[in-house]
PDB file of C-alpha atoms in Angstrom:
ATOM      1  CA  UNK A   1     106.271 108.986  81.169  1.00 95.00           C
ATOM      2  CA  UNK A   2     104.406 106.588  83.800  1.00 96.00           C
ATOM      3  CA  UNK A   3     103.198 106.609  86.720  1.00 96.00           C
ATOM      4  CA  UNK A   4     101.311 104.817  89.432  1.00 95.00           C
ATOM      5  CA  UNK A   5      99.898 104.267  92.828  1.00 93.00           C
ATOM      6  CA  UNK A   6     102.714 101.882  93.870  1.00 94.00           C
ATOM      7  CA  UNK A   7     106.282 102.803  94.475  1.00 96.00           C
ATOM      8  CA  UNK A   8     107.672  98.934  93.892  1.00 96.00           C
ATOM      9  CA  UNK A   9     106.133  98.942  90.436  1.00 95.00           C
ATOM     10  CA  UNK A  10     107.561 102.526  89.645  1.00 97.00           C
ATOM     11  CA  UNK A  11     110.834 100.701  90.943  1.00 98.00           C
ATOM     12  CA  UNK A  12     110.817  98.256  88.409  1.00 97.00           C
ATOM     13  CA  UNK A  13     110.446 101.130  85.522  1.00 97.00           C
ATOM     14  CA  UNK A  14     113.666 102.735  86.986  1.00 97.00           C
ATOM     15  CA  UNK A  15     115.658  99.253  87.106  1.00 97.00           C
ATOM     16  CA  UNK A  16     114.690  98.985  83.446  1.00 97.00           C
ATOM     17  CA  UNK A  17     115.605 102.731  82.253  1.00 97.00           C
ATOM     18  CA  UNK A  18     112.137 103.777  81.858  1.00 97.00           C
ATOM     19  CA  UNK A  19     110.198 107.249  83.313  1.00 97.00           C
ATOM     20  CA  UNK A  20     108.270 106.390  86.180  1.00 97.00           C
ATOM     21  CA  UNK A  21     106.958 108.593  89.241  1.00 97.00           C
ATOM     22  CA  UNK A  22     104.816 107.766  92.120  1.00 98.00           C
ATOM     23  CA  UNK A  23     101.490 109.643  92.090  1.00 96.00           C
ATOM     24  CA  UNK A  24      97.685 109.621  92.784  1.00 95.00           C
ATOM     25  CA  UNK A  25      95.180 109.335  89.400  1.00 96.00           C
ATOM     26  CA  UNK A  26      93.190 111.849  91.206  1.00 97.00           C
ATOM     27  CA  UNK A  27      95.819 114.699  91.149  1.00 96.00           C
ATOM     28  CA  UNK A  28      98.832 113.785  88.766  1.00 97.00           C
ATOM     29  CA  UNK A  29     101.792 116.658  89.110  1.00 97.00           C
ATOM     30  CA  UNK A  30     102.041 117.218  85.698  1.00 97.00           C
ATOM     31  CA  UNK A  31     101.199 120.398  83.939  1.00 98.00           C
ATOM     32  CA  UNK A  32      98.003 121.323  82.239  1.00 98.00           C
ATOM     33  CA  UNK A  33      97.554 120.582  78.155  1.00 98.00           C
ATOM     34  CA  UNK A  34     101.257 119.655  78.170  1.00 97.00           C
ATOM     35  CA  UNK A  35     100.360 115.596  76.991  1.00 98.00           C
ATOM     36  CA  UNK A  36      99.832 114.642  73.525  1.00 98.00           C
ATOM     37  CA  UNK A  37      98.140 111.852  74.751  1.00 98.00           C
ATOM     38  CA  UNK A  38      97.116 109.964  77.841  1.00 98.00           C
ATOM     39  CA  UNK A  39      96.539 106.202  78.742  1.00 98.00           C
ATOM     40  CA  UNK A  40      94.410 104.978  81.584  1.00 98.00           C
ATOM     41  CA  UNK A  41      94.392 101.199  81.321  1.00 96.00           C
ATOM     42  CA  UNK A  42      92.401  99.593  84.555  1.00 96.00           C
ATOM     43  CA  UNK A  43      93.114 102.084  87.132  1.00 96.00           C
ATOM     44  CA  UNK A  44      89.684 103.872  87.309  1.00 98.00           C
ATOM     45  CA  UNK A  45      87.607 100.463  87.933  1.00 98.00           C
ATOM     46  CA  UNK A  46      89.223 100.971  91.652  1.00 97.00           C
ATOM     47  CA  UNK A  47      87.272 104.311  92.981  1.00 97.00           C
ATOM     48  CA  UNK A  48      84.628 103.582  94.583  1.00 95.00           C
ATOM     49  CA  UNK A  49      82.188 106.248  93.573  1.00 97.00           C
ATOM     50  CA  UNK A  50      80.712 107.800  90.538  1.00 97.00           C
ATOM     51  CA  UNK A  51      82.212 111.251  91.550  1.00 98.00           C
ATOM     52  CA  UNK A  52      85.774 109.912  92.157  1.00 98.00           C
ATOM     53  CA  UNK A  53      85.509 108.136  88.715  1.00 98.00           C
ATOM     54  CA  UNK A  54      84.679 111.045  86.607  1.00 98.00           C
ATOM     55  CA  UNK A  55      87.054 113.292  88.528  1.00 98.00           C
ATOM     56  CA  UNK A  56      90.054 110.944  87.600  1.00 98.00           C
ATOM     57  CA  UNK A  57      88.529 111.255  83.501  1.00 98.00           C
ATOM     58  CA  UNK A  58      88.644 114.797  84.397  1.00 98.00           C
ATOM     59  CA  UNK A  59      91.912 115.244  85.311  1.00 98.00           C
ATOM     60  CA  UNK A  60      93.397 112.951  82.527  1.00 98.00           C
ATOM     61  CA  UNK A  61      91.498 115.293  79.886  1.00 98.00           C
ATOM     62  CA  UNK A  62      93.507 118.365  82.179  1.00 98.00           C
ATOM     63  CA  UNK A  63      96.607 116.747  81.036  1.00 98.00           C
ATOM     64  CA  UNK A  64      96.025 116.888  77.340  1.00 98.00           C
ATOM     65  CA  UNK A  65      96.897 119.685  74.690  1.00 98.00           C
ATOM     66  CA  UNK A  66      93.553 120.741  73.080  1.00 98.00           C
ATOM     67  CA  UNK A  67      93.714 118.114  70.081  1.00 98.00           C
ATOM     68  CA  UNK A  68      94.899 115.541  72.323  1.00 98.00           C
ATOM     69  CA  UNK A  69      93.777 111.852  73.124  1.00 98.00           C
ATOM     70  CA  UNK A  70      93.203 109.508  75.643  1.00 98.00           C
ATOM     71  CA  UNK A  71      92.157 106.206  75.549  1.00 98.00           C
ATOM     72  CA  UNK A  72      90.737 104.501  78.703  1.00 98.00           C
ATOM     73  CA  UNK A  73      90.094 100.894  79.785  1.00 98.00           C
ATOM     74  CA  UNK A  74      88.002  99.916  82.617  1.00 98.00           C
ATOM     75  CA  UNK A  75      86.891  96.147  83.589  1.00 98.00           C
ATOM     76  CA  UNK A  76      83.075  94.775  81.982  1.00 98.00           C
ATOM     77  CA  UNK A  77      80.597  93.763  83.628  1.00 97.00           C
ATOM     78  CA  UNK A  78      79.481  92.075  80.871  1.00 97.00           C
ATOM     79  CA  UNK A  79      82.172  89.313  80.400  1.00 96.00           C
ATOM     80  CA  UNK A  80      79.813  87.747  77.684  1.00 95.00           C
ATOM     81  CA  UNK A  81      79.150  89.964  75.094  1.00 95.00           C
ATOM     82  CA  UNK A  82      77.441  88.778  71.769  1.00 94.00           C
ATOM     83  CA  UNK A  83      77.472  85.472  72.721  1.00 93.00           C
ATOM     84  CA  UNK A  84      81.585  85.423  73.136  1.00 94.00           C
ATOM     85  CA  UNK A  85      83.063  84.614  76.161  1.00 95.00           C
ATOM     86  CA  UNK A  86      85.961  87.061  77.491  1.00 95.00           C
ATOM     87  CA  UNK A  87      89.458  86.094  77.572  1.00 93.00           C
ATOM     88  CA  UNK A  88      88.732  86.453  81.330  1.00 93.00           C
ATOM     89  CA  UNK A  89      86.176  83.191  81.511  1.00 93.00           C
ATOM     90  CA  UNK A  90      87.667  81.143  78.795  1.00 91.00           C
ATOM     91  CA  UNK A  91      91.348  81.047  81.088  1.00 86.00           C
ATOM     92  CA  UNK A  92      89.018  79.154  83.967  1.00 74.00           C
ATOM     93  CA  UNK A  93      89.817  75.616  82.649  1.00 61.00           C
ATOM     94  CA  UNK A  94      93.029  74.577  84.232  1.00 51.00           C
ATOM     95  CA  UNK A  95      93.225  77.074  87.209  1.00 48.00           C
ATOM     96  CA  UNK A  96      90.617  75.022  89.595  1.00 48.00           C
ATOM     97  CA  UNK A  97      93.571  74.300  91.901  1.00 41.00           C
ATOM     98  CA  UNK A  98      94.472  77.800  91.838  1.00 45.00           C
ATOM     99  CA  UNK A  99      90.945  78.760  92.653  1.00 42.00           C
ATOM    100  CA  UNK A 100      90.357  76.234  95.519  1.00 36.00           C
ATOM    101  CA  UNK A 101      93.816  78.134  96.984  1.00 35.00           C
ATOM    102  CA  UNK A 102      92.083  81.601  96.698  1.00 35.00           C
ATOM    103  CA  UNK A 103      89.277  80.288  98.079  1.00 37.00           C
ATOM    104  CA  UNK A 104      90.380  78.751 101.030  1.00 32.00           C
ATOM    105  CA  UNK A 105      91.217  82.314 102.301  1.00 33.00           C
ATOM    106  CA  UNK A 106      87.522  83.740 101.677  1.00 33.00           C
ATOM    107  CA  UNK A 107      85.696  82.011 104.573  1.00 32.00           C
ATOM    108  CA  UNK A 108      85.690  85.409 106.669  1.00 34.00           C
ATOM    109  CA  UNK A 109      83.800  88.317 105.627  1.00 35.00           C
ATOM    110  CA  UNK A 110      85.156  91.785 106.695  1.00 34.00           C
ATOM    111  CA  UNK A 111      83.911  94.455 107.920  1.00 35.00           C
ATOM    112  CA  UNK A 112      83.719  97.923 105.508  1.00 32.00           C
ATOM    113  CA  UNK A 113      86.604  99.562 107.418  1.00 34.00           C
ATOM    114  CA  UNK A 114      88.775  96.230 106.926  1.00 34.00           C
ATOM    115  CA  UNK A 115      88.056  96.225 103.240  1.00 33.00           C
ATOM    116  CA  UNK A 116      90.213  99.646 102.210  1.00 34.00           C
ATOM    117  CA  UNK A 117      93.294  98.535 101.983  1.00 36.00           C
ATOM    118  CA  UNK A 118      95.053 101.484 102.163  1.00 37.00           C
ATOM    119  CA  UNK A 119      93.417 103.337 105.434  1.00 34.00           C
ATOM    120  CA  UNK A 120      94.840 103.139 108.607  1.00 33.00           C
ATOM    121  CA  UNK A 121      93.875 101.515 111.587  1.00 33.00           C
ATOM    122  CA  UNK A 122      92.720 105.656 112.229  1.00 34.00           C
ATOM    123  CA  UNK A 123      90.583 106.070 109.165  1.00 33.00           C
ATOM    124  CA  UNK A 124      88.891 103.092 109.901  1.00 33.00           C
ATOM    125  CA  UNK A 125      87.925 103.566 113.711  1.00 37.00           C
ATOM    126  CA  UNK A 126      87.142 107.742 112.325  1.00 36.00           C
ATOM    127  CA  UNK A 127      84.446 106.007 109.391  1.00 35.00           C
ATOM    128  CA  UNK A 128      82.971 103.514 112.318  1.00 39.00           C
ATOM    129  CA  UNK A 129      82.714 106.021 114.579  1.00 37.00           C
ATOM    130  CA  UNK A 130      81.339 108.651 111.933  1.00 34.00           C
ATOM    131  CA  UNK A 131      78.988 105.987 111.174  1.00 35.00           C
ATOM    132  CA  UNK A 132      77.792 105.151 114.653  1.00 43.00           C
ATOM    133  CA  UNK A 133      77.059 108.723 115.319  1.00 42.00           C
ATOM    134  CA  UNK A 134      75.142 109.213 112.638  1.00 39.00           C
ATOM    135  CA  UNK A 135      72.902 106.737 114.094  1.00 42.00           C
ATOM    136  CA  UNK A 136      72.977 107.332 117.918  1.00 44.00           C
ATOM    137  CA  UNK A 137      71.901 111.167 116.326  1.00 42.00           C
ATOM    138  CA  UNK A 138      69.368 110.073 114.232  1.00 46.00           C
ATOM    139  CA  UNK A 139      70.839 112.490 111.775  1.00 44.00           C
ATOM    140  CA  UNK A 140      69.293 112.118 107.905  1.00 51.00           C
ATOM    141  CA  UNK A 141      71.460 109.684 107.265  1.00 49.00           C
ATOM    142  CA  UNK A 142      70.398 106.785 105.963  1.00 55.00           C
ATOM    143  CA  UNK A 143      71.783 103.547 107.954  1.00 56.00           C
ATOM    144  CA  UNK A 144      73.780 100.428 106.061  1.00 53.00           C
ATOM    145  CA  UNK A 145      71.960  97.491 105.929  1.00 59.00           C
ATOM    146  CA  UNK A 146      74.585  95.814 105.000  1.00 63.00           C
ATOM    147  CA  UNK A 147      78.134  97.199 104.413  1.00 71.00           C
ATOM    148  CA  UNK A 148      79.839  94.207 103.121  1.00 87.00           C
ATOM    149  CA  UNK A 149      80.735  93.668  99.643  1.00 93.00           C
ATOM    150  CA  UNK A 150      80.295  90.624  97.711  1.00 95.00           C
ATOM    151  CA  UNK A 151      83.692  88.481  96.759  1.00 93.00           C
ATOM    152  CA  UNK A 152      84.264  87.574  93.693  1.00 95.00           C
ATOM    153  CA  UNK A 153      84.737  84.422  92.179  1.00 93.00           C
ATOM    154  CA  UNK A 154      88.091  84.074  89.783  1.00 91.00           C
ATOM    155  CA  UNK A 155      87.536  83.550  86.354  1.00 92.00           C
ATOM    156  CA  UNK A 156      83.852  83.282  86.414  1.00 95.00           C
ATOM    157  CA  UNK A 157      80.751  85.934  85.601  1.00 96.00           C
ATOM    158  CA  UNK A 158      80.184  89.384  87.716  1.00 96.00           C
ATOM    159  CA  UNK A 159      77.038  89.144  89.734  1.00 94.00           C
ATOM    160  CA  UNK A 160      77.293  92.948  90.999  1.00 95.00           C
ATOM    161  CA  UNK A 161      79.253  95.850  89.829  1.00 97.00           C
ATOM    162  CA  UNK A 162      80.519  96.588  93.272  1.00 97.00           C
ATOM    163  CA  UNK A 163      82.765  93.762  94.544  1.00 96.00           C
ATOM    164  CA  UNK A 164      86.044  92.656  96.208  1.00 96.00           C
ATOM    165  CA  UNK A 165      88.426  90.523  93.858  1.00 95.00           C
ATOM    166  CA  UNK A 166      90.910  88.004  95.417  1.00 92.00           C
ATOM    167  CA  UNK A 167      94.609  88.736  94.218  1.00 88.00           C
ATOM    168  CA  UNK A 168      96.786  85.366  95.284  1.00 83.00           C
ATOM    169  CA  UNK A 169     100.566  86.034  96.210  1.00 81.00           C
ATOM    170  CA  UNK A 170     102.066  82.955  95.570  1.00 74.00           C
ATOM    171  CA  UNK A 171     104.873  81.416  97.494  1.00 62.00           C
ATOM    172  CA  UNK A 172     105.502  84.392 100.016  1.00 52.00           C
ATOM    173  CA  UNK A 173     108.248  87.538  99.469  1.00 51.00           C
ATOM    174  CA  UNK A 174     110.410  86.736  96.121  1.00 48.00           C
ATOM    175  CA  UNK A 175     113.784  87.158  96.189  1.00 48.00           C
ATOM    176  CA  UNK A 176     116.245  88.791  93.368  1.00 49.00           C
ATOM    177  CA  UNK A 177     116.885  85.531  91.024  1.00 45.00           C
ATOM    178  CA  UNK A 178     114.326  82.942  93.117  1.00 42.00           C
ATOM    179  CA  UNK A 179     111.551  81.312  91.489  1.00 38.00           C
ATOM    180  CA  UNK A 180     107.983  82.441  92.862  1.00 36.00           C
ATOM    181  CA  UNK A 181     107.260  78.472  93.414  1.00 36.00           C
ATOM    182  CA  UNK A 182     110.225  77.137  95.091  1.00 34.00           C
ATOM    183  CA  UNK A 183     108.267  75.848  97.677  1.00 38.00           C
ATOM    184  CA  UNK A 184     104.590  74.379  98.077  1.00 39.00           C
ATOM    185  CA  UNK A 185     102.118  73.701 100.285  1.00 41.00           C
ATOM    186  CA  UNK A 186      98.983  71.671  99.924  1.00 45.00           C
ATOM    187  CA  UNK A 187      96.073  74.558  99.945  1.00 47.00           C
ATOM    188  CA  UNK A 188      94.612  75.660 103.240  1.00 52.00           C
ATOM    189  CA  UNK A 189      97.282  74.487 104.972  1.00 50.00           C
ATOM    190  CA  UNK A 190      98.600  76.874 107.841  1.00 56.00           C
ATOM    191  CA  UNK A 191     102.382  77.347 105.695  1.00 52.00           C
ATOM    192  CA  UNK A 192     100.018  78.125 102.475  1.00 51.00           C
ATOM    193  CA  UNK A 193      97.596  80.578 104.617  1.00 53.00           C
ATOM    194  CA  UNK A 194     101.510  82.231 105.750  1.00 58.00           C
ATOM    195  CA  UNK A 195     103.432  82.146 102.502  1.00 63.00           C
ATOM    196  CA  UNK A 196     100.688  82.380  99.882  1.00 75.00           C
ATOM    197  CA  UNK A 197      98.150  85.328 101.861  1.00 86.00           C
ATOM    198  CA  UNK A 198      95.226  86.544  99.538  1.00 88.00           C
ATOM    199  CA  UNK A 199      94.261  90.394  99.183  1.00 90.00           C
ATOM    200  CA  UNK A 200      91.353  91.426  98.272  1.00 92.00           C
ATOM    201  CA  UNK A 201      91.439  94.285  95.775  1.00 94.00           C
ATOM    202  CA  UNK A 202      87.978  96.599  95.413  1.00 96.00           C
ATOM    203  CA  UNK A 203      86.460  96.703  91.999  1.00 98.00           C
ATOM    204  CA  UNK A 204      84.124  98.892  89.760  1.00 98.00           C
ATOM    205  CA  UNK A 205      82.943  97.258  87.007  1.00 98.00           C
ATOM    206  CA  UNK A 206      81.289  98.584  83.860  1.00 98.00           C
ATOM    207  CA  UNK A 207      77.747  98.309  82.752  1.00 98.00           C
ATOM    208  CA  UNK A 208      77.598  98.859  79.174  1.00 98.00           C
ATOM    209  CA  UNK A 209      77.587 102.838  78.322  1.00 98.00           C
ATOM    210  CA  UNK A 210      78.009 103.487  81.684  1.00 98.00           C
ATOM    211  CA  UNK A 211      82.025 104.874  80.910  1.00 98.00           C
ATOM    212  CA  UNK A 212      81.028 106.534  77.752  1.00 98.00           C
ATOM    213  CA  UNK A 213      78.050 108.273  79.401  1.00 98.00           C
ATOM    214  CA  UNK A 214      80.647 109.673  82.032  1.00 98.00           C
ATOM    215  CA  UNK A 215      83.087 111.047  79.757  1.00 98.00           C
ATOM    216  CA  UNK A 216      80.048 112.695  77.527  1.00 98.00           C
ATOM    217  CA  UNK A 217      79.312 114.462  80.887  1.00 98.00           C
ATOM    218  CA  UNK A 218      82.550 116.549  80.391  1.00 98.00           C
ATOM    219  CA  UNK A 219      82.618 119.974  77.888  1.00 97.00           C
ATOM    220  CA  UNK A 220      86.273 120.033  77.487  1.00 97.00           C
ATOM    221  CA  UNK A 221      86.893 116.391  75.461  1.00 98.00           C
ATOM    222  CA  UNK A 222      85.037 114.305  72.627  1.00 98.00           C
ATOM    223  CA  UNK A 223      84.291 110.829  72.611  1.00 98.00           C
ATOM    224  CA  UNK A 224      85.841 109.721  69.518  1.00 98.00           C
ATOM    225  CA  UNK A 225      85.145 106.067  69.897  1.00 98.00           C
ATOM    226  CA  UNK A 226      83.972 103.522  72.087  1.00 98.00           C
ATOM    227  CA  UNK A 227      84.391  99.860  72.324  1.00 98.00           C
ATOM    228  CA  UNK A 228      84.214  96.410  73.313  1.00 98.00           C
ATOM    229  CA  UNK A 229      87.258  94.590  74.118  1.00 97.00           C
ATOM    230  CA  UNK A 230      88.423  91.044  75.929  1.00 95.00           C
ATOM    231  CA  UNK A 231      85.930  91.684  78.852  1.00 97.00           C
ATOM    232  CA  UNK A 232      86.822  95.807  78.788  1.00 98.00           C
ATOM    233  CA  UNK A 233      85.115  99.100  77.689  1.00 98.00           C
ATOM    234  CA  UNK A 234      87.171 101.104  76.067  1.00 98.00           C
ATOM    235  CA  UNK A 235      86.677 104.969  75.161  1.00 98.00           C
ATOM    236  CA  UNK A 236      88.857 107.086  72.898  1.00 98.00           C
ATOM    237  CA  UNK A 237      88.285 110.824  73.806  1.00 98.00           C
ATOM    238  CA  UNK A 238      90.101 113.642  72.106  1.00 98.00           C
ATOM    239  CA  UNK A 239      90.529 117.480  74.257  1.00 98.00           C
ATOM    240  CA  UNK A 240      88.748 120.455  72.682  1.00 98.00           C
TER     241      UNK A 240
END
């Protein structure tokens, strides 16, 4: 049984005859201990804090039987690890064009309330003005100094574990039996801007013990292994 943040995805597992429901990592409406064994592969690189991370581990080891496993996968910071380059880095020959595209849709920096991509034009004017009374108050609070986040550059080295990634829709809204690319545009151009737009997805990435320390945190599982692999750390934790 699947499931995930996105109801087109979960879509696509129906079409194909496979279990799929719509649900939050953070709460997942299944019961507790009733899993033999749980997958998280790159989902909990996108919360933004320490506590939200640990809380989604948390309620993954809540879904397992006592006995059970999980295995998790969250993105590297390291991307070079003893002296091999990731399957990440080594795919940048050949995509330069596809870079310069992603690129050409970077040149404005947004503000923190622009850069959640699922709050509302609400949230966002509740966190700025949260945030602006917290200084006209001079509450404790400790003021931004800056609240933008760095962008990332494809297929190249992290430079801070805290960044935006550029995801490139290519060649606008696909229909049932079209080809992505049936038509092009030379990059930067205003029809490429409109049918090729580029999101830009938050990421978490790993420091090097930094997801094994956070499931050793927990008294109800066991790390049973933990590993390096193709730019990911990887944990295997069983429930007690």
């Amino acid at each position: 049984v699947g499931c995930d943040r996105s109801k087109n995805l979960v879509d696509i597992c129906g079409e194909k005859n496979f279990q799929a429901f719509v649900c939050d990592a953070l709460s997942v409406p299944i019961r507790s201990g009733s899993c033999d064994a749980c997958i998280s592969i790159a989902v909990i690189h996108h919360f933004s804090t320490a506590e939200r991370r640990l809380a989604t581990i948390r309620e993954l080891a809540r879904l397992l039987r006592p006995g059970g496993m999980a295995l998790i996968y969250v993105w590297a910071m390291e991307q070079e690890y003893k002296n091999q380059k990731s399957k990440y880095l080594k795919e940048k020959n050949g995509s330069k064009d596809k870079e310069e595209e992603i690129n050409s849709g970077m040149a404005q920096r947004p503000r923190l309330s622009d850069q959640m991509p699922h709050s509302s034009s609400q949230d966002s004017a509740c966190s700025d003005r949260l945030f602006n009374d917290s200084k006209d108050e001079g509450c404790d609070a400790k003021p931004v100094a800056d609240s933008r986040l760095p962008f990332h550059t494809n297929r190249t080295s992290f430079h801070s574990q805290d960044l935006l990634v550029p995801w490139h829709l290519k060649g606008g809204t696909k229909k049932k039996g079209e080809s992505v690319d049936t038509v092009s545009f030379p990059a930067g151009s205003k029809e490429s801007q409109e049918l090729s737009p580029v999101f830009h997805r938050y990421y978490h990435v790993f420091s090097e013990g930094e997801l094994e320390a956070a499931c050793r945190s927990l008294d109800c599982v066991r790390v049973q292994n933990s590993y390096y692999d193709q730019g990911n750390w990887c944990v295997v934790l069983e429930k007690l």
